[in-house]
């Protein structure tokens, strides 16, 4: 790799430099000609992938210009851009096929979650859809609410009983900090919190106790995001000091409720769903039967938008099967089934053949591929989707390995992973604490910006409080818990990449179309102007100002 | 391994710039061609997608750490601050804004840096500028404040200048940036459009009654122009990464609607500009690349400063192209870095 260019964000092998230079010259000539002929608009419509791979980028640009497609006879209001290229992206530097894909992303706003709410039942729709409808939702899944034994004994030993993946120990050298508040009091507050964490790490209970109380006082004199963040961190520290650990077994429906409010208040979950759906849509491009396995169904908020997008596919929707996984519910209420029913109803109204199955599991590691009724890959394309679920497995050694091999056994066309962009899983408590403090400070700050909704202030502030509670519970878990109880073991994209690649997955790149649509989504739904989408070697990250906070990456089985 | 065809094609370029520099800047040129639309609009989404960015890093790397600050919430005006570090120990977050002065450094230069990009491209967190700013810290033992100013065409004149002015005031009022004489020792610096912004912000400081003293201006290939087509523009049009057509596009995108290139923002010594005579303007270091088609305007700027009785040193680098300072792989780079170091230390 040319080191000088690498520092500037471009990966070019020194041995390829002359070749890349020549292609750049060719590209320039091709672009010059194109402009003369007045077809330079093609440049705007092409989808770009992974700009860091300069050689790949130049190759794909050259193929756009040297093999122009026949003029599109499609209806200009044709909705979805044709993503009929295979493998959705450069899985390791290979260039695209040369077809140009019209980037009609202007029209894809229908695929934005939030727009695709559960529709009201419409009589006329039902009639027309009835012939194509085949609601096997619910019906066939009576037997599907399979509870995995919630035994406390560990599952059968995995193939490789190696030590926990070393990526957990990779030192993350980057510490991005965005300071919003440079007031004197804010700095003292942070200082006190850090000193308290230090005292806790050194088991100096007396000092820690004094400092945590002092933090309370300081926090009270602050306002806004800083006050809230400090309060949650102080509370978490207090719990750790006094060993009053929070119980994680809160009613899942309560945590789902909190998450719904978080979904409403700020764009993080919408971004997660949107970008994952984009990758899934591209992977499913020509499949006639598709199966999505959702590692954390919750209220199923991600799926209406995907289903709507599938329904609008030129040539008609595929048959859509959804397998939703969720934790055991108290009182035997079947949350999964209820969500399944709602989605089935939606499917009916939009004319998508739909099948649903729910699985109750204490841990994803309890999942076995045989349970999922997988069909052959040439019959049904599979997508595995995990939004903020995988990190929970890092507390158990071998849990992650098991899940990754299970995923491979599902033979997925695509695996979408959305995770928090932070290392909250380091071995040293103070480091973890500091990371988390920066991370949640940015997150809370962005909420302050977003929740200023003039239309309905009461609902807005309610949403805000619930969102803060949602995040507060994460903070508590990161700071106060240990061992199996500490489930919020966030790791960075760099760490996840290493893990996925060593487990036998290749990256599938998200392109400029997904980037653009995500940015447009932000403009529509995000109150604050501070949100930024960033492209990172084929993954997309959403951040507040310059601090990335969540990352979406997509994967396929390595060849 | 190198095929002889490529070597001969690139021979003329290779003599002027190293191959990897050529690849870097050609890539920018072609990508930027895609972003500028004939109707004057700009493909901002694609621009942001393609731009290689780096996060701030409060862990010292090669003796420099950085962090971002929101200077003005209302406009989301952000700056990236770069500070020298004596240890490898990551600073406490509470120490990020610890006073810069110390026993070993009683006088600390603070360089307010404006990145280039012809007013439309790049950001403070663009990799090329993050790298350049880090170099300046080590070179000058300075704190660098890189301004993430609002860009054209979405934000025309005077937004970028206003943002520069806001940051200048912010920097002046930070106690932690003061040297032992209780004053902040401020320099303004920038390349391309950033150089232009540095000039105008210095001018505003000099003409206002703010009492803000700028100790020096460092302009690298500053972006100026005018209605007239100069000899260098005609001679070098399209030859070394830049064309008159693209310069015109960027001016149209930045200047107010209906303005021409003799607007004082573009042509500070042109027919429409006010005289700088008698203005307490900082000393300037102006670096001109001999293969930059804008050089006649840059030399005219130098002349204009001299005629107005202002102190200016120009550094003319005959065989340099635009962007030569982005990679440390050529003699011009080192020459310029030395000059900047001397300029800052002798004027601080």
mmCIF file of C-alpha atoms in Angstrom, chain A residues 41 132 156 168 200 223 273 335 337 378 418 481:
data_model
loop_
_atom_site.group_PDB
_atom_site.id
_atom_site.type_symbol
_atom_site.label_atom_id
_atom_site.label_comp_id
_atom_site.label_asym_id
_atom_site.label_seq_id
_atom_site.Cartn_x
_atom_site.Cartn_y
_atom_site.Cartn_z
ATOM 1 C CA UNK A 41 -25.799 13.218 -16.663
ATOM 2 C CA UNK A 132 -52.701 -12.652 -5.004
ATOM 3 C CA UNK A 156 -22.951 -28.004 23.396
ATOM 4 C CA UNK A 168 -12.098 -7.747 21.806
ATOM 5 C CA UNK A 200 -13.975 2.702 41.817
ATOM 6 C CA UNK A 223 -28.494 22.178 32.399
ATOM 7 C CA UNK A 273 -33.488 0.107 9.536
ATOM 8 C CA UNK A 335 -45.467 -10.592 21.470
ATOM 9 C CA UNK A 337 -47.224 -13.513 17.204
ATOM 10 C CA UNK A 378 -31.601 -21.417 -5.151
ATOM 11 C CA UNK A 418 -25.945 -2.474 12.848
ATOM 12 C CA UNK A 481 -22.647 -4.571 35.495
#
